[in-house]
Tab-separated table of C-alpha atoms in Angstrom:
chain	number	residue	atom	x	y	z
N	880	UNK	CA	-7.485	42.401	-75.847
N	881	UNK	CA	-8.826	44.685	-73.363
N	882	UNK	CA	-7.064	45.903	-70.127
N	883	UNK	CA	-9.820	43.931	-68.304
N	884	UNK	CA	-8.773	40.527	-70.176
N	885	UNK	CA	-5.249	41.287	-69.957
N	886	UNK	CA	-5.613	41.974	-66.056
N	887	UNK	CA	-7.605	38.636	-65.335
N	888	UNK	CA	-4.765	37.175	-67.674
N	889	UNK	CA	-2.079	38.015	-65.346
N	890	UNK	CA	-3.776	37.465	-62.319
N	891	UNK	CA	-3.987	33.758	-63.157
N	892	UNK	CA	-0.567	33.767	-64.184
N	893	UNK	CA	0.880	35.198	-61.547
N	894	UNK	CA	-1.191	32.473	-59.119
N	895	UNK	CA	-0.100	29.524	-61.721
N	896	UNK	CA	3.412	30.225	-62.050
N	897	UNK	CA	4.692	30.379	-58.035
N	898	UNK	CA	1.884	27.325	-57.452
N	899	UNK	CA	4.050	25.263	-59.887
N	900	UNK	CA	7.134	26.358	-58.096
N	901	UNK	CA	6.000	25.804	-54.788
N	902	UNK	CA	5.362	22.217	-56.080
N	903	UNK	CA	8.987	21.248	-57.376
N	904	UNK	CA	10.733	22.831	-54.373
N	905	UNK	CA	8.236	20.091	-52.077
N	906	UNK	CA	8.609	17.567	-54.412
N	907	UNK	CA	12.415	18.292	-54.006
N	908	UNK	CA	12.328	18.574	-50.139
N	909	UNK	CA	10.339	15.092	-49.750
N	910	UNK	CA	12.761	13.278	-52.773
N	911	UNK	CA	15.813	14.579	-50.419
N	912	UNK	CA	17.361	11.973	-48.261
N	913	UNK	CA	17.482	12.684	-44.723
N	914	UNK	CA	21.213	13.958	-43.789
N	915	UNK	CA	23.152	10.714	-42.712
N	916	UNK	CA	24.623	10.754	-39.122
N	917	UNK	CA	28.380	10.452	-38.165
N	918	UNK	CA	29.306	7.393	-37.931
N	919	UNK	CA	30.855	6.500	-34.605
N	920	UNK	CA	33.975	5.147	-35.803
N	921	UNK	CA	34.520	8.656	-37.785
N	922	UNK	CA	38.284	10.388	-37.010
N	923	UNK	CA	37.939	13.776	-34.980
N	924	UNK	CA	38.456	17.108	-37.252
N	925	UNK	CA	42.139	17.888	-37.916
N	926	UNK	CA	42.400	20.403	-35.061
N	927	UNK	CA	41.276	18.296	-32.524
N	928	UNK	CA	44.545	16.505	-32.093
N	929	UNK	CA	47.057	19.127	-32.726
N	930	UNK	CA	49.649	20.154	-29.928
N	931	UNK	CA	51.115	23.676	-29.201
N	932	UNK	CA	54.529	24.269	-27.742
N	933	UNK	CA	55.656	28.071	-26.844
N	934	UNK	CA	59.060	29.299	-24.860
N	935	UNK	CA	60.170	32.761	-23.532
N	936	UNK	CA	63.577	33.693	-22.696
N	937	UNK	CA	62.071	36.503	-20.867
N	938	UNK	CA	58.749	38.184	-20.006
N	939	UNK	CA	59.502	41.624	-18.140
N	940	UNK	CA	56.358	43.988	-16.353
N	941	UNK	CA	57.009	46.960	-14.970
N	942	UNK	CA	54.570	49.233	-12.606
N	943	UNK	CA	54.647	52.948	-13.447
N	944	UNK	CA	56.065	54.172	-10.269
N	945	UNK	CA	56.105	58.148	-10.551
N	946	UNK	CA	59.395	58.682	-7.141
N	947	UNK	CA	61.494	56.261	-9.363
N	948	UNK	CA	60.698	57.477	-12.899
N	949	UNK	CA	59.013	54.692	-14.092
N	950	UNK	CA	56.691	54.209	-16.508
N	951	UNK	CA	54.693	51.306	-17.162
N	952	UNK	CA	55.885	48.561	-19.493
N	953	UNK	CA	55.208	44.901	-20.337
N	954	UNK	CA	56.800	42.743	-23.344
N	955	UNK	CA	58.431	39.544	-23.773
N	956	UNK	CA	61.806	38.691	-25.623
N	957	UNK	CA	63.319	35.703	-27.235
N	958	UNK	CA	59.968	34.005	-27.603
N	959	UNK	CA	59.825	30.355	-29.888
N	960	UNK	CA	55.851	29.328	-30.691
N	961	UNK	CA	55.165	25.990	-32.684
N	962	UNK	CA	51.072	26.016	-32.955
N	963	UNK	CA	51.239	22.576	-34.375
N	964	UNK	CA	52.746	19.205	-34.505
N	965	UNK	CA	55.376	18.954	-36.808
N	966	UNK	CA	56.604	22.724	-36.656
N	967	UNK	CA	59.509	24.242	-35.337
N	968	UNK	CA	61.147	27.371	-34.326
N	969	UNK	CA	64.493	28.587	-32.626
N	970	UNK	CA	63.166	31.440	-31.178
N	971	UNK	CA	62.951	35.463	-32.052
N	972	UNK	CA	65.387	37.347	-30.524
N	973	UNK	CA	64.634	40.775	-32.580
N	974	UNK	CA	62.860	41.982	-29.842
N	975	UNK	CA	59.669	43.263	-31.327
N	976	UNK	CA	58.478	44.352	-28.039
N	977	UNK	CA	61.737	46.317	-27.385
N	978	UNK	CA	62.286	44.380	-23.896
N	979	UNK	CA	66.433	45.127	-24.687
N	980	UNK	CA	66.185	48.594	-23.324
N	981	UNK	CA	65.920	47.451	-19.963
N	982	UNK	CA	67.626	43.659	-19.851
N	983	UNK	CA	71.136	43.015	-21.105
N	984	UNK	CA	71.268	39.209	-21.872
N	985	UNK	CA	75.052	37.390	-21.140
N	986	UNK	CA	76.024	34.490	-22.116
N	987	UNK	CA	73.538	31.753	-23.700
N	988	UNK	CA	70.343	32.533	-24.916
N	989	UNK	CA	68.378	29.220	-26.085
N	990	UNK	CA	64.448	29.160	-27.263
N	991	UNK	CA	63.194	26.462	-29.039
N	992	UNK	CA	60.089	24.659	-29.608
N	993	UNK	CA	59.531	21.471	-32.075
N	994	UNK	CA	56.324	19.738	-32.331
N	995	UNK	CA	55.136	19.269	-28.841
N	996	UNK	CA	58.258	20.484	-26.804
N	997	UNK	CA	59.244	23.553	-25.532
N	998	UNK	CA	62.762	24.477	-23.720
N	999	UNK	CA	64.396	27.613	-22.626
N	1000	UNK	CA	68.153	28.353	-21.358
N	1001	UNK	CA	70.288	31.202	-20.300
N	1002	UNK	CA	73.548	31.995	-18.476
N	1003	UNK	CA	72.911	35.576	-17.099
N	1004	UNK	CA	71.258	38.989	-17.354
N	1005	UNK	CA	71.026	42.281	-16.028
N	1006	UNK	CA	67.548	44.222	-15.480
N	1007	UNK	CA	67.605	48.162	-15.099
N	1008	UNK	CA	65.531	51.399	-15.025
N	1009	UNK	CA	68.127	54.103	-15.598
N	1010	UNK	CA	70.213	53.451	-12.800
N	1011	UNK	CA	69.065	51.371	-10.846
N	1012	UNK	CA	69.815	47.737	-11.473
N	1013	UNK	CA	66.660	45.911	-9.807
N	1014	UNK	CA	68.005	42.378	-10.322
N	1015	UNK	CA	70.949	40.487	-11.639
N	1016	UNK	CA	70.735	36.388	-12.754
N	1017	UNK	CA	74.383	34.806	-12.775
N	1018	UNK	CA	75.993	31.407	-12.586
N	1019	UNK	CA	77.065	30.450	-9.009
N	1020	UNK	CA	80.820	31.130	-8.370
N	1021	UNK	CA	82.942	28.329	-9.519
N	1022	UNK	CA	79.970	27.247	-11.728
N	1023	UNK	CA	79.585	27.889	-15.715
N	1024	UNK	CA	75.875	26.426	-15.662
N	1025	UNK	CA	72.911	28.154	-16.473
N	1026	UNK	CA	69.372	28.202	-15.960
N	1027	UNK	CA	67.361	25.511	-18.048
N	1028	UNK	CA	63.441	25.069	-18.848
N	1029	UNK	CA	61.532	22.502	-20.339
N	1030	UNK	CA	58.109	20.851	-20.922
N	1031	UNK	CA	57.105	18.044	-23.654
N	1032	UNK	CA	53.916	16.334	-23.808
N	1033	UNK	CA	54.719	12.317	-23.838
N	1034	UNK	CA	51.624	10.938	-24.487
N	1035	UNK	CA	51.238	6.684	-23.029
N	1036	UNK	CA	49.349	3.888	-24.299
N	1037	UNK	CA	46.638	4.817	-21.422
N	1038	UNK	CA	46.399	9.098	-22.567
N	1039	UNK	CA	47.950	12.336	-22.327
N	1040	UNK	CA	51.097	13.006	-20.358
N	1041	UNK	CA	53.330	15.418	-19.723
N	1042	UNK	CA	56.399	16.132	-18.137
N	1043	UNK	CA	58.585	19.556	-17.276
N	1044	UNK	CA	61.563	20.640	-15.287
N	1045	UNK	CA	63.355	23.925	-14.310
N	1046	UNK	CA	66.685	23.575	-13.203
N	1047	UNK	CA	68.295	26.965	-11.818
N	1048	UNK	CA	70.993	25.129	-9.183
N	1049	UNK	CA	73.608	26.446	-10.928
N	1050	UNK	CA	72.776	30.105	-10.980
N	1051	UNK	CA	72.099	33.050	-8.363
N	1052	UNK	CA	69.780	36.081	-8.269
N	1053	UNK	CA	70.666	39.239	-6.949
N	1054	UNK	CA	68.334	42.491	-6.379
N	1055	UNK	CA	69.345	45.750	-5.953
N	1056	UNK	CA	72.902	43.973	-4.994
N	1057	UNK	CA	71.440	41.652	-2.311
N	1058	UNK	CA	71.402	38.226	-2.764
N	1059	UNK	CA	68.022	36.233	-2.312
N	1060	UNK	CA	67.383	33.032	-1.809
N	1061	UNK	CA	64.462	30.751	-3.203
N	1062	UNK	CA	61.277	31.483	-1.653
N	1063	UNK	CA	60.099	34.980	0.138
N	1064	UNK	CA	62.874	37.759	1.454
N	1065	UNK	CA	61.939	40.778	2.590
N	1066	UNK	CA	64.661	44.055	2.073
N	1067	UNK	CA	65.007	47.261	3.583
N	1068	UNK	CA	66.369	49.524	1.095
N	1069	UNK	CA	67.580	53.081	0.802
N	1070	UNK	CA	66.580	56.069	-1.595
N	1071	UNK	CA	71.005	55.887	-2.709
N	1072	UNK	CA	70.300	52.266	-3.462
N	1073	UNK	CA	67.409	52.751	-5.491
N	1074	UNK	CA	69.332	55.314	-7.021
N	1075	UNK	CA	66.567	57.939	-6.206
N	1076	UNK	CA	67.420	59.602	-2.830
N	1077	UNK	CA	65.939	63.360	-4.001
N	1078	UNK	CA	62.452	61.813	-3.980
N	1079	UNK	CA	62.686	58.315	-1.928
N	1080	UNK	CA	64.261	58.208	1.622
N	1081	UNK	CA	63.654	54.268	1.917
N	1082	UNK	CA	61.781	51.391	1.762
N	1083	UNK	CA	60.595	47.982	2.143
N	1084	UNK	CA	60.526	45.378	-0.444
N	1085	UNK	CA	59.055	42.388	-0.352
N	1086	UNK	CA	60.764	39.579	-3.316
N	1087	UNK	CA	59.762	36.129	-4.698
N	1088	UNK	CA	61.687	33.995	-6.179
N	1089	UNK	CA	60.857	30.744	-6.895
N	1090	UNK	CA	61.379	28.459	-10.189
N	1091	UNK	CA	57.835	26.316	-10.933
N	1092	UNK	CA	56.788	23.154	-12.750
N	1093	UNK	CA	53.985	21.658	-13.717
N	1094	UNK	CA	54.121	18.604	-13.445
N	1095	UNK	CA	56.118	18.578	-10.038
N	1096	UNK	CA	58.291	15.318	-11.136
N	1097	UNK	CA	60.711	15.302	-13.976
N	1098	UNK	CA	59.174	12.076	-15.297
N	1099	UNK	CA	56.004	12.358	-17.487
N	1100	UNK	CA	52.982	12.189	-15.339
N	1101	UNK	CA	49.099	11.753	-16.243
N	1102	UNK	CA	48.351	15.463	-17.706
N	1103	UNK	CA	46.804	17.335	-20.369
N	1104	UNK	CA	50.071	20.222	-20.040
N	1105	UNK	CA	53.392	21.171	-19.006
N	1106	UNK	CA	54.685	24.352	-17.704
N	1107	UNK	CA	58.178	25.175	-16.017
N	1108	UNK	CA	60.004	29.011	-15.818
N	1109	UNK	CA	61.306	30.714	-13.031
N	1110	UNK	CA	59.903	33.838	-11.741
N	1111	UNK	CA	61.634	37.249	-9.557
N	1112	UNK	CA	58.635	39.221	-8.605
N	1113	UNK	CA	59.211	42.753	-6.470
N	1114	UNK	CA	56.541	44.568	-4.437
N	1115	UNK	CA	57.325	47.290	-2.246
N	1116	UNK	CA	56.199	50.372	-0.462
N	1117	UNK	CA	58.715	53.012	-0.757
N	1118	UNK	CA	58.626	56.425	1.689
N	1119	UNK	CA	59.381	59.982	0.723
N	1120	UNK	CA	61.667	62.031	2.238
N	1121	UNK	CA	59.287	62.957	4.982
N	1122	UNK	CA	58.282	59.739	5.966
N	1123	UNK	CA	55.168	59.673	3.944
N	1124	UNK	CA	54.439	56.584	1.979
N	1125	UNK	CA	55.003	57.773	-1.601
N	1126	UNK	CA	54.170	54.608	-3.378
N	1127	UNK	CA	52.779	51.090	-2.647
N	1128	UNK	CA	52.456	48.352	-4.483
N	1129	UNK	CA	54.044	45.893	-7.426
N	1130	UNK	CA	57.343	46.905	-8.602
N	1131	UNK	CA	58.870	44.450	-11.279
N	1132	UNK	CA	57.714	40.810	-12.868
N	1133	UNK	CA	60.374	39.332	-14.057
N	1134	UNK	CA	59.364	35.916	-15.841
N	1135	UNK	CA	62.793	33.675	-17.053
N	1136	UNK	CA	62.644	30.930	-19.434
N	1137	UNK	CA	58.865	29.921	-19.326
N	1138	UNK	CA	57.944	27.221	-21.298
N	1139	UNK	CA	54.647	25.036	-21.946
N	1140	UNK	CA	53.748	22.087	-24.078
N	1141	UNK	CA	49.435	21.805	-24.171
N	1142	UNK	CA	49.022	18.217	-24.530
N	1143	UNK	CA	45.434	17.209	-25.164
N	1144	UNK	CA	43.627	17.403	-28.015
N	1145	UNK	CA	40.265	18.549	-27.815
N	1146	UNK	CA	37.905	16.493	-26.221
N	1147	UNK	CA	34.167	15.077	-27.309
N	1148	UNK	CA	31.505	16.845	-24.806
N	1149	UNK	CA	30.467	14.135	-22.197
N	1150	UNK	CA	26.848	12.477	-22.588
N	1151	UNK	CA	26.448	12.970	-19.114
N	1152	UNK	CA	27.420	16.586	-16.544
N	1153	UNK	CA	30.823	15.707	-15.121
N	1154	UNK	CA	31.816	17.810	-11.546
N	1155	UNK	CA	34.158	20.870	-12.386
N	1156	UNK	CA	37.058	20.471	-10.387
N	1157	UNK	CA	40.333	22.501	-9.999
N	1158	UNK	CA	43.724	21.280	-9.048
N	1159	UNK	CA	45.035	21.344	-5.908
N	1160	UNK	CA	47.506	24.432	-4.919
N	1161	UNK	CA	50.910	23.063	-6.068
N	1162	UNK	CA	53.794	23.595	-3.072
N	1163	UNK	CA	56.119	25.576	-5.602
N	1164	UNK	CA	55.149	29.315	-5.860
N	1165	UNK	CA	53.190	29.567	-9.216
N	1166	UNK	CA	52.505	32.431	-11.058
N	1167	UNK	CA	49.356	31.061	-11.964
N	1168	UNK	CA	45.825	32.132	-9.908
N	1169	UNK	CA	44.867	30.383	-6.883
N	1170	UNK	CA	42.577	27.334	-7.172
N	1171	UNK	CA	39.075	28.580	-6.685
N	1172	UNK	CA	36.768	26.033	-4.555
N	1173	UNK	CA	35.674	23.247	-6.797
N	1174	UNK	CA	31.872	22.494	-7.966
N	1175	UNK	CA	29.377	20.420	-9.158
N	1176	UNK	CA	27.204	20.468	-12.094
N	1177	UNK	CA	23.702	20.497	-11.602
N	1178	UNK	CA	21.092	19.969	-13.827
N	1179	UNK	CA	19.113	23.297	-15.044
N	1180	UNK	CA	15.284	23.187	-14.633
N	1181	UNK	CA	13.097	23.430	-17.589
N	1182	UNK	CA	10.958	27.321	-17.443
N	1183	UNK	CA	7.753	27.716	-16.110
N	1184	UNK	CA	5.109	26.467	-18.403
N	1185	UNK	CA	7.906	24.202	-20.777
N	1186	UNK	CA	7.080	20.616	-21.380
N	1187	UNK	CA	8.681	18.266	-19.563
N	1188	UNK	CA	10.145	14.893	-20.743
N	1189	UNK	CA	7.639	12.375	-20.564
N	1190	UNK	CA	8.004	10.048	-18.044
N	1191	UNK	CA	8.226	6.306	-18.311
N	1192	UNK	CA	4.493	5.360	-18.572
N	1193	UNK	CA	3.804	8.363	-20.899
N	1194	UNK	CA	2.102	7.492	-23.754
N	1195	UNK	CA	4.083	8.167	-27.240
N	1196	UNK	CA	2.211	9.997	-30.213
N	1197	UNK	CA	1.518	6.950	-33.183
N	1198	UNK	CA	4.139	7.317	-35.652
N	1199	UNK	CA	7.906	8.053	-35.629
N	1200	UNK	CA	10.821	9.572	-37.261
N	1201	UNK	CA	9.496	11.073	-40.039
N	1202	UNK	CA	6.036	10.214	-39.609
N	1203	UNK	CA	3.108	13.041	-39.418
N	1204	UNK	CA	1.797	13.156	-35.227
N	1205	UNK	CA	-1.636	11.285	-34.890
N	1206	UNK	CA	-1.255	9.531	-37.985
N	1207	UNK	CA	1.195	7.198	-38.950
N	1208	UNK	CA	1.680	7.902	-42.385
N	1209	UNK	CA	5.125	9.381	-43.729
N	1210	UNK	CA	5.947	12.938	-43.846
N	1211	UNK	CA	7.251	12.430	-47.562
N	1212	UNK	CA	4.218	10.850	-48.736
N	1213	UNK	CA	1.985	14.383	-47.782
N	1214	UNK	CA	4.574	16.289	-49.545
N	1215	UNK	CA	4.768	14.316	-52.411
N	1216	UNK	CA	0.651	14.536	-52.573
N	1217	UNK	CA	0.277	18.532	-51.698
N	1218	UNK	CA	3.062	19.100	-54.680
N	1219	UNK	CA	1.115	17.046	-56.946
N	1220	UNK	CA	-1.754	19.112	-56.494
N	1221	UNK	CA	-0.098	22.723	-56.999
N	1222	UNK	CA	0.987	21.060	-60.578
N	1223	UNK	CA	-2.514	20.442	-61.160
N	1224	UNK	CA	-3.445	23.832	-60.022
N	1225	UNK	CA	-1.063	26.302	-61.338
N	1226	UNK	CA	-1.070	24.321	-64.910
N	1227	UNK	CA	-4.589	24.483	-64.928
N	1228	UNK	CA	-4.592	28.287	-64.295
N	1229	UNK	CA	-2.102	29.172	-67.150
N	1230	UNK	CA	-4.333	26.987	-69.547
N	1231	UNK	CA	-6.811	29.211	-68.470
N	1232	UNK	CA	-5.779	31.889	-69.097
N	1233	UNK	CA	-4.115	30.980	-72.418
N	1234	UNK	CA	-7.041	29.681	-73.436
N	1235	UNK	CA	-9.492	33.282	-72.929
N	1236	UNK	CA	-6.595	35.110	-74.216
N	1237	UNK	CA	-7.650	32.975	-77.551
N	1238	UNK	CA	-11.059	33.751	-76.634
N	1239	UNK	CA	-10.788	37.048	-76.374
N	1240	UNK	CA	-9.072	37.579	-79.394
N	1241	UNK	CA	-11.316	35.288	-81.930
């Protein structure tokens, strides 16, 4: 055989061989049946419906504030997560974050989550920089209570619902030795009571303290979550010893027993735009942001120069699912057709060749 016979040899061969190919993977494609849809009654996937209960005995930020010596710190201790129904945990009080340093914890220290509940308690603690002891939680005098947290999602026959409480009656707060009262007080302090009176000659502090729950009522309530803590939060402008303002701004965020229970499972996205509302502003002080103004979903136009849908007196191309535009006849059927006709062609080209190969050699 010559290199001219063996090149027209694999030229047909090489058009024969992917033409046959081409015409099993469209005979495949058309025998294939069309993906089935989910049925209505179908369950939701497994994570749809699972719950998630988390609890912190404490959650401590501090605001680097060069005229007292501090530096910057955030971290939570004592926290209990269950990320599912079913699963339970008594809390982690090895303090990973190393929160210790700066609060000493007396008395009980409870965290506990299980399945879709969450609760918190403790008696008392201490929080300090150095010196300076910036707040103190105890139980009242004459009183061995403590303060206790809790949300559970208690789902009704008619949907989710939730209920929380945070019950601190029974205990006080102190800061820097004056006692506050729920709500806002404002304090003048002194450089000697901030423990810094080289650097700060006074100053003005501004403290909120306020336990919050979510929902407001103890019983369970029409909700997707729960949320209940208490919070001491400290912001201040402090003066140097010339009168000067040396610093301004947050101090301490001191975040007790916060607990929260997320109730819903995941819902199915609407057939139709819903409005996108936000709650109103609850009248407990909540760390949470403030409601921003609510909206309404509008529809988006289609781009300049994309086909709109057709209206009601528009008239529909002949055919349907599955059926070729203009023509009626099934989309399978032309496949089934254009791969019988690569057989024919790509077989026919390897006889062809075969056959002047035997030619050629004779």
């Amino acid at each position: 055989m010559n290199r001219q016979h063996t090149r027209t040899y694999r030229r047909r061969t090489r058009l024969g061989l992917p033409a046959a190919a081409l015409a099993l993977a469209a005979a495949t494609f058309a025998a294939a049946p069309p993906p089935a849809p989910p049925s209505p009654g179908a369950p939701a996937p497994a994570h749809a419906t699972e719950r998630r209960a988390h609890a912190e005995l404490a959650g401590l930020t501090l605001a680097p504030v060069a005229p007292l010596g501090i530096g910057g710190f955030r971290g939570t201790y004592g926290v209990a997560d269950s990320p599912r129904a079913g699963t339970t945990d008594d809390g982690d009080f090895t303090d990973p974050d190393g929160v210790l340093p700066y609060l000493t914890v007396t008395g009980q220290k409870v965290t506990r989550t299980a399945g879709a509940s969450a609760r918190a308690r403790i008696s008392g603690l201490a929080l300090r920089t150095g010196a300076t002891e910036w707040a103190r939680v105890r139980p009242r005098a004459g009183s061995t209570g403590s303060l206790d947290t809790y949300a559970e999602c208690a789902p009704t026959p008619t949907g989710p619902a939730a209920r929380a409480y945070a019950r601190s009656d029974a205990t006080e707060v102190l800061v820097l030795g004056h006692l506050v009262a729920p709500g806002t007080t404002t304090l003048r302090v002194t450089g000697a009571e901030l423990k810094h009176p080289s650097t700060v000659r006074d100053g003005t502090l501004t403290v909120t303290y306020a336990g919050y729950q979510q929902p407001q009522g103890e019983a369970p309530e029409r909700a997707r979550s729960a949320r209940a803590g208490l919070r001491v939060h400290v912001t201040g402008t402090l003066r140097n010893t010339r009168g000067a303002i040396a610093y301004q701004g947050d101090l301490v965020d001191l975040r007790l027993g916060e607990v929260t229970a997320d109730c819903a499972p995941t819902a199915p996205p609407s057939a139709t735009p819903e409005a996108i509302t936000t709650a109103s502003p609850s009248a407990t002080p909540s760390p949470s942001a403030s409601p921003s103004p609510s909206r309404t979903a509008s529809a988006v136009p289609a781009a300049a120069g994309a086909p709109g849908p057709p209206g009601p007196g528009a008239a529909l191309l002949p055919g349907g699912p599955g059926m070729l535009a203009g023509t009626g006849t099934p989309a399978a059927m032309w496949l089934l057709g254009l791969s019988a006709t690569l057989v024919v062609a790509g077989t026919g080209l390897v006889l062809r060749a075969r056959h002047d190969i035997r030619a050629w050699g004779a």
